[in-house]
Amino acid sequence: MGKAETKYLNTAMKMDDAFLALIAERPFGDLTITDVCRKACVHRSTFYAHYDRMLDILIEVGDKTLNGFFDARFSGERVSLEVFLHSYLLLIEDNPALFRALFGNASNYCASSVFRIIDARVTPDSFAIPTGKPLDTKYPLMFMASGISAVLSTWVLGGFEMEREEVARLIMSCVSGVDHEGDA
């Protein structure tokens, strides 16, 4: 990687870090490009060299957070849906401001990111439906990911009213059609 590429990436990391610090202090809707630039000590034109709008930095930080977490946690291996859910819920609880911003402002992104993670990281046998036949197309998987995202959005935007284990049981029950009352 050349010097210019390294500088570009370092500047992006500075802005991402500034964004994360700011989102922990105030809601996403209250943040401005100027706020991020001041916190990162970069010029406004630098922001626009990396992003078109605030939503772009939110999505980039979301991607980096999700991918970094799941890469570190599972090292490319596939896990059960239940293991994925418990890990994802823990990540959300550890980063509430980021996920409030994501679910509140980029719900389509959230559903598609859940789809991408499940598609890449969750074992296909986790999607057996009551007939025992695994899902083999992207459409039922996207339907399930959208439902999971909707439950998570309600949980996060509702102020984490339920315990993490309760949310996991609820999602597992919805996905499998089986009551998972004693599981989790």
PDB file of N, CA and C in Angstrom, residues 113-179:
ATOM      1  N   SER A 113     -27.730  -6.288   6.161  1.00  0.00           N
ATOM      2  CA  SER A 113     -26.510  -6.712   6.862  1.00  0.00           C
ATOM      3  C   SER A 113     -26.770  -7.993   7.651  1.00  0.00           C
ATOM      4  N   VAL A 114     -27.942  -8.118   8.268  1.00  0.00           N
ATOM      5  CA  VAL A 114     -28.295  -9.368   8.949  1.00  0.00           C
ATOM      6  C   VAL A 114     -28.311 -10.506   7.925  1.00  0.00           C
ATOM      7  N   PHE A 115     -28.894 -10.248   6.754  1.00  0.00           N
ATOM      8  CA  PHE A 115     -28.918 -11.256   5.686  1.00  0.00           C
ATOM      9  C   PHE A 115     -27.493 -11.677   5.314  1.00  0.00           C
ATOM     10  N   ARG A 116     -26.610 -10.703   5.065  1.00  0.00           N
ATOM     11  CA  ARG A 116     -25.237 -11.019   4.645  1.00  0.00           C
ATOM     12  C   ARG A 116     -24.510 -11.837   5.705  1.00  0.00           C
ATOM     13  N   ILE A 117     -24.682 -11.465   6.965  1.00  0.00           N
ATOM     14  CA  ILE A 117     -23.985 -12.181   8.036  1.00  0.00           C
ATOM     15  C   ILE A 117     -24.535 -13.592   8.179  1.00  0.00           C
ATOM     16  N   ILE A 118     -25.855 -13.717   8.171  1.00  0.00           N
ATOM     17  CA  ILE A 118     -26.451 -15.046   8.293  1.00  0.00           C
ATOM     18  C   ILE A 118     -26.050 -15.919   7.111  1.00  0.00           C
ATOM     19  N   ASP A 119     -26.114 -15.363   5.919  1.00  0.00           N
ATOM     20  CA  ASP A 119     -25.767 -16.118   4.717  1.00  0.00           C
ATOM     21  C   ASP A 119     -24.322 -16.610   4.764  1.00  0.00           C
ATOM     22  N   ALA A 120     -23.422 -15.793   5.280  1.00  0.00           N
ATOM     23  CA  ALA A 120     -22.005 -16.145   5.300  1.00  0.00           C
ATOM     24  C   ALA A 120     -21.579 -16.935   6.533  1.00  0.00           C
ATOM     25  N   ARG A 121     -22.280 -16.766   7.657  1.00  0.00           N
ATOM     26  CA  ARG A 121     -21.751 -17.272   8.925  1.00  0.00           C
ATOM     27  C   ARG A 121     -22.607 -18.316   9.636  1.00  0.00           C
ATOM     28  N   VAL A 122     -23.858 -18.431   9.244  1.00  0.00           N
ATOM     29  CA  VAL A 122     -24.749 -19.350   9.963  1.00  0.00           C
ATOM     30  C   VAL A 122     -24.910 -20.642   9.165  1.00  0.00           C
ATOM     31  N   THR A 123     -24.870 -21.769   9.877  1.00  0.00           N
ATOM     32  CA  THR A 123     -24.990 -23.062   9.215  1.00  0.00           C
ATOM     33  C   THR A 123     -26.369 -23.194   8.566  1.00  0.00           C
ATOM     34  N   PRO A 124     -26.410 -23.692   7.340  1.00  0.00           N
ATOM     35  CA  PRO A 124     -27.701 -23.818   6.641  1.00  0.00           C
ATOM     36  C   PRO A 124     -28.723 -24.675   7.382  1.00  0.00           C
ATOM     37  N   ASP A 125     -28.279 -25.664   8.152  1.00  0.00           N
ATOM     38  CA  ASP A 125     -29.240 -26.505   8.869  1.00  0.00           C
ATOM     39  C   ASP A 125     -29.944 -25.747   9.983  1.00  0.00           C
ATOM     40  N   SER A 126     -29.485 -24.541  10.304  1.00  0.00           N
ATOM     41  CA  SER A 126     -30.166 -23.704  11.295  1.00  0.00           C
ATOM     42  C   SER A 126     -31.509 -23.206  10.769  1.00  0.00           C
ATOM     43  N   PHE A 127     -31.710 -23.304   9.475  1.00  0.00           N
ATOM     44  CA  PHE A 127     -32.912 -22.754   8.862  1.00  0.00           C
ATOM     45  C   PHE A 127     -33.943 -23.819   8.533  1.00  0.00           C
ATOM     46  N   ALA A 128     -33.805 -24.988   9.140  1.00  0.00           N
ATOM     47  CA  ALA A 128     -34.792 -26.026   8.888  1.00  0.00           C
ATOM     48  C   ALA A 128     -36.151 -25.528   9.355  1.00  0.00           C
ATOM     49  N   ILE A 129     -37.128 -25.671   8.514  1.00  0.00           N
ATOM     50  CA  ILE A 129     -38.479 -25.281   8.875  1.00  0.00           C
ATOM     51  C   ILE A 129     -39.194 -26.525   9.373  1.00  0.00           C
ATOM     52  N   PRO A 130     -40.380 -26.380   9.966  1.00  0.00           N
ATOM     53  CA  PRO A 130     -41.027 -27.540  10.578  1.00  0.00           C
ATOM     54  C   PRO A 130     -41.068 -28.801   9.717  1.00  0.00           C
ATOM     55  N   THR A 131     -41.057 -28.671   8.398  1.00  0.00           N
ATOM     56  CA  THR A 131     -41.049 -29.858   7.546  1.00  0.00           C
ATOM     57  C   THR A 131     -39.691 -30.541   7.570  1.00  0.00           C
ATOM     58  N   GLY A 132     -38.697 -29.861   8.114  1.00  0.00           N
ATOM     59  CA  GLY A 132     -37.358 -30.417   8.154  1.00  0.00           C
ATOM     60  C   GLY A 132     -36.553 -30.079   6.916  1.00  0.00           C
ATOM     61  N   LYS A 133     -37.151 -29.403   5.979  1.00  0.00           N
ATOM     62  CA  LYS A 133     -36.469 -29.061   4.732  1.00  0.00           C
ATOM     63  C   LYS A 133     -35.732 -27.735   4.905  1.00  0.00           C
ATOM     64  N   PRO A 134     -34.399 -27.700   4.665  1.00  0.00           N
ATOM     65  CA  PRO A 134     -33.669 -26.437   4.831  1.00  0.00           C
ATOM     66  C   PRO A 134     -34.038 -25.424   3.748  1.00  0.00           C
ATOM     67  N   LEU A 135     -33.915 -24.179   4.088  1.00  0.00           N
ATOM     68  CA  LEU A 135     -34.154 -23.119   3.117  1.00  0.00           C
ATOM     69  C   LEU A 135     -33.009 -23.119   2.120  1.00  0.00           C
ATOM     70  N   ASP A 136     -33.352 -23.042   0.830  1.00  0.00           N
ATOM     71  CA  ASP A 136     -32.280 -23.112  -0.151  1.00  0.00           C
ATOM     72  C   ASP A 136     -32.281 -21.933  -1.122  1.00  0.00           C
ATOM     73  N   THR A 137     -33.040 -20.887  -0.826  1.00  0.00           N
ATOM     74  CA  THR A 137     -33.024 -19.729  -1.699  1.00  0.00           C
ATOM     75  C   THR A 137     -32.809 -18.474  -0.872  1.00  0.00           C
ATOM     76  N   LYS A 138     -32.424 -17.433  -1.568  1.00  0.00           N
ATOM     77  CA  LYS A 138     -32.174 -16.180  -0.871  1.00  0.00           C
ATOM     78  C   LYS A 138     -33.463 -15.514  -0.408  1.00  0.00           C
ATOM     79  N   TYR A 139     -34.587 -15.807  -1.021  1.00  0.00           N
ATOM     80  CA  TYR A 139     -35.830 -15.117  -0.661  1.00  0.00           C
ATOM     81  C   TYR A 139     -36.337 -15.462   0.737  1.00  0.00           C
ATOM     82  N   PRO A 140     -36.454 -16.738   1.082  1.00  0.00           N
ATOM     83  CA  PRO A 140     -36.858 -17.032   2.470  1.00  0.00           C
ATOM     84  C   PRO A 140     -35.833 -16.540   3.492  1.00  0.00           C
ATOM     85  N   LEU A 141     -34.549 -16.598   3.134  1.00  0.00           N
ATOM     86  CA  LEU A 141     -33.516 -16.124   4.046  1.00  0.00           C
ATOM     87  C   LEU A 141     -33.627 -14.616   4.244  1.00  0.00           C
ATOM     88  N   MET A 142     -33.900 -13.866   3.183  1.00  0.00           N
ATOM     89  CA  MET A 142     -34.070 -12.422   3.316  1.00  0.00           C
ATOM     90  C   MET A 142     -35.321 -12.112   4.121  1.00  0.00           C
ATOM     91  N   PHE A 143     -36.378 -12.890   3.936  1.00  0.00           N
ATOM     92  CA  PHE A 143     -37.602 -12.717   4.720  1.00  0.00           C
ATOM     93  C   PHE A 143     -37.292 -12.904   6.209  1.00  0.00           C
ATOM     94  N   MET A 144     -36.531 -13.946   6.525  1.00  0.00           N
ATOM     95  CA  MET A 144     -36.167 -14.219   7.912  1.00  0.00           C
ATOM     96  C   MET A 144     -35.265 -13.103   8.448  1.00  0.00           C
ATOM     97  N   ALA A 145     -34.288 -12.678   7.663  1.00  0.00           N
ATOM     98  CA  ALA A 145     -33.381 -11.615   8.104  1.00  0.00           C
ATOM     99  C   ALA A 145     -34.148 -10.322   8.349  1.00  0.00           C
ATOM    100  N   SER A 146     -35.128 -10.029   7.515  1.00  0.00           N
ATOM    101  CA  SER A 146     -35.937  -8.822   7.713  1.00  0.00           C
ATOM    102  C   SER A 146     -36.742  -8.912   9.001  1.00  0.00           C
ATOM    103  N   GLY A 147     -37.271 -10.090   9.292  1.00  0.00           N
ATOM    104  CA  GLY A 147     -38.009 -10.289  10.534  1.00  0.00           C
ATOM    105  C   GLY A 147     -37.113 -10.156  11.752  1.00  0.00           C
ATOM    106  N   ILE A 148     -35.930 -10.751  11.681  1.00  0.00           N
ATOM    107  CA  ILE A 148     -34.974 -10.642  12.780  1.00  0.00           C
ATOM    108  C   ILE A 148     -34.608  -9.173  12.985  1.00  0.00           C
ATOM    109  N   SER A 149     -34.349  -8.480  11.892  1.00  0.00           N
ATOM    110  CA  SER A 149     -33.993  -7.058  11.971  1.00  0.00           C
ATOM    111  C   SER A 149     -35.131  -6.240  12.574  1.00  0.00           C
ATOM    112  N   ALA A 150     -36.368  -6.564  12.226  1.00  0.00           N
ATOM    113  CA  ALA A 150     -37.521  -5.836  12.782  1.00  0.00           C
ATOM    114  C   ALA A 150     -37.629  -6.048  14.291  1.00  0.00           C
ATOM    115  N   VAL A 151     -37.412  -7.276  14.745  1.00  0.00           N
ATOM    116  CA  VAL A 151     -37.450  -7.550  16.186  1.00  0.00           C
ATOM    117  C   VAL A 151     -36.320  -6.792  16.880  1.00  0.00           C
ATOM    118  N   LEU A 152     -35.125  -6.845  16.306  1.00  0.00           N
ATOM    119  CA  LEU A 152     -33.987  -6.155  16.910  1.00  0.00           C
ATOM    120  C   LEU A 152     -34.196  -4.648  16.940  1.00  0.00           C
ATOM    121  N   SER A 153     -34.758  -4.120  15.871  1.00  0.00           N
ATOM    122  CA  SER A 153     -35.043  -2.685  15.812  1.00  0.00           C
ATOM    123  C   SER A 153     -36.008  -2.278  16.918  1.00  0.00           C
ATOM    124  N   THR A 154     -37.056  -3.046  17.092  1.00  0.00           N
ATOM    125  CA  THR A 154     -38.039  -2.768  18.147  1.00  0.00           C
ATOM    126  C   THR A 154     -37.376  -2.832  19.522  1.00  0.00           C
ATOM    127  N   TRP A 155     -36.513  -3.822  19.703  1.00  0.00           N
ATOM    128  CA  TRP A 155     -35.803  -3.988  20.970  1.00  0.00           C
ATOM    129  C   TRP A 155     -34.881  -2.797  21.244  1.00  0.00           C
ATOM    130  N   VAL A 156     -34.065  -2.436  20.264  1.00  0.00           N
ATOM    131  CA  VAL A 156     -33.098  -1.349  20.441  1.00  0.00           C
ATOM    132  C   VAL A 156     -33.800  -0.004  20.601  1.00  0.00           C
ATOM    133  N   LEU A 157     -34.711   0.320  19.687  1.00  0.00           N
ATOM    134  CA  LEU A 157     -35.378   1.613  19.728  1.00  0.00           C
ATOM    135  C   LEU A 157     -36.358   1.722  20.894  1.00  0.00           C
ATOM    136  N   GLY A 158     -36.773   0.576  21.433  1.00  0.00           N
ATOM    137  CA  GLY A 158     -37.644   0.557  22.597  1.00  0.00           C
ATOM    138  C   GLY A 158     -36.885   0.649  23.909  1.00  0.00           C
ATOM    139  N   GLY A 159     -35.576   0.816  23.825  1.00  0.00           N
ATOM    140  CA  GLY A 159     -34.787   0.990  25.041  1.00  0.00           C
ATOM    141  C   GLY A 159     -34.401  -0.304  25.731  1.00  0.00           C
ATOM    142  N   PHE A 160     -34.283  -1.393  24.961  1.00  0.00           N
ATOM    143  CA  PHE A 160     -33.840  -2.675  25.513  1.00  0.00           C
ATOM    144  C   PHE A 160     -34.769  -3.139  26.629  1.00  0.00           C
ATOM    145  N   GLU A 161     -36.068  -3.083  26.378  1.00  0.00           N
ATOM    146  CA  GLU A 161     -37.067  -3.435  27.402  1.00  0.00           C
ATOM    147  C   GLU A 161     -37.024  -4.901  27.814  1.00  0.00           C
ATOM    148  N   MET A 162     -36.583  -5.757  26.916  1.00  0.00           N
ATOM    149  CA  MET A 162     -36.498  -7.186  27.221  1.00  0.00           C
ATOM    150  C   MET A 162     -35.046  -7.561  27.493  1.00  0.00           C
ATOM    151  N   GLU A 163     -34.855  -8.622  28.227  1.00  0.00           N
ATOM    152  CA  GLU A 163     -33.499  -9.142  28.436  1.00  0.00           C
ATOM    153  C   GLU A 163     -33.008  -9.771  27.132  1.00  0.00           C
ATOM    154  N   ARG A 164     -31.710  -9.776  26.947  1.00  0.00           N
ATOM    155  CA  ARG A 164     -31.097 -10.319  25.737  1.00  0.00           C
ATOM    156  C   ARG A 164     -31.543 -11.763  25.483  1.00  0.00           C
ATOM    157  N   GLU A 165     -31.578 -12.581  26.522  1.00  0.00           N
ATOM    158  CA  GLU A 165     -31.962 -13.988  26.365  1.00  0.00           C
ATOM    159  C   GLU A 165     -33.409 -14.127  25.903  1.00  0.00           C
ATOM    160  N   GLU A 166     -34.266 -13.228  26.395  1.00  0.00           N
ATOM    161  CA  GLU A 166     -35.677 -13.231  25.975  1.00  0.00           C
ATOM    162  C   GLU A 166     -35.804 -12.923  24.498  1.00  0.00           C
ATOM    163  N   VAL A 167     -35.031 -11.962  24.033  1.00  0.00           N
ATOM    164  CA  VAL A 167     -35.060 -11.583  22.621  1.00  0.00           C
ATOM    165  C   VAL A 167     -34.582 -12.751  21.763  1.00  0.00           C
ATOM    166  N   ALA A 168     -33.515 -13.408  22.193  1.00  0.00           N
ATOM    167  CA  ALA A 168     -33.002 -14.566  21.455  1.00  0.00           C
ATOM    168  C   ALA A 168     -34.050 -15.671  21.379  1.00  0.00           C
ATOM    169  N   ARG A 169     -34.718 -15.958  22.505  1.00  0.00           N
ATOM    170  CA  ARG A 169     -35.769 -16.987  22.504  1.00  0.00           C
ATOM    171  C   ARG A 169     -36.918 -16.608  21.580  1.00  0.00           C
ATOM    172  N   LEU A 170     -37.321 -15.354  21.626  1.00  0.00           N
ATOM    173  CA  LEU A 170     -38.401 -14.883  20.766  1.00  0.00           C
ATOM    174  C   LEU A 170     -38.050 -15.075  19.298  1.00  0.00           C
ATOM    175  N   ILE A 171     -36.861 -14.648  18.911  1.00  0.00           N
ATOM    176  CA  ILE A 171     -36.452 -14.782  17.507  1.00  0.00           C
ATOM    177  C   ILE A 171     -36.360 -16.256  17.117  1.00  0.00           C
ATOM    178  N   MET A 172     -35.753 -17.068  17.958  1.00  0.00           N
ATOM    179  CA  MET A 172     -35.645 -18.501  17.645  1.00  0.00           C
ATOM    180  C   MET A 172     -37.019 -19.142  17.513  1.00  0.00           C
ATOM    181  N   SER A 173     -37.968 -18.737  18.349  1.00  0.00           N
ATOM    182  CA  SER A 173     -39.330 -19.265  18.246  1.00  0.00           C
ATOM    183  C   SER A 173     -39.981 -18.840  16.942  1.00  0.00           C
ATOM    184  N   CYS A 174     -39.793 -17.599  16.562  1.00  0.00           N
ATOM    185  CA  CYS A 174     -40.378 -17.096  15.310  1.00  0.00           C
ATOM    186  C   CYS A 174     -39.768 -17.792  14.099  1.00  0.00           C
ATOM    187  N   VAL A 175     -38.467 -17.984  14.118  1.00  0.00           N
ATOM    188  CA  VAL A 175     -37.774 -18.582  12.977  1.00  0.00           C
ATOM    189  C   VAL A 175     -38.119 -20.058  12.838  1.00  0.00           C
ATOM    190  N   SER A 176     -38.149 -20.765  13.953  1.00  0.00           N
ATOM    191  CA  SER A 176     -38.343 -22.209  13.887  1.00  0.00           C
ATOM    192  C   SER A 176     -39.792 -22.639  13.985  1.00  0.00           C
ATOM    193  N   GLY A 177     -40.644 -21.774  14.497  1.00  0.00           N
ATOM    194  CA  GLY A 177     -42.037 -22.167  14.712  1.00  0.00           C
ATOM    195  C   GLY A 177     -42.208 -23.038  15.945  1.00  0.00           C
ATOM    196  N   VAL A 178     -41.155 -23.143  16.743  1.00  0.00           N
ATOM    197  CA  VAL A 178     -41.169 -23.957  17.945  1.00  0.00           C
ATOM    198  C   VAL A 178     -40.926 -23.047  19.142  1.00  0.00           C
ATOM    199  N   ASP A 179     -41.655 -23.298  20.226  1.00  0.00           N
ATOM    200  CA  ASP A 179     -41.471 -22.491  21.430  1.00  0.00           C
ATOM    201  C   ASP A 179     -40.129 -22.833  22.059  1.00  0.00           C
TER     202      ASP A 179
END
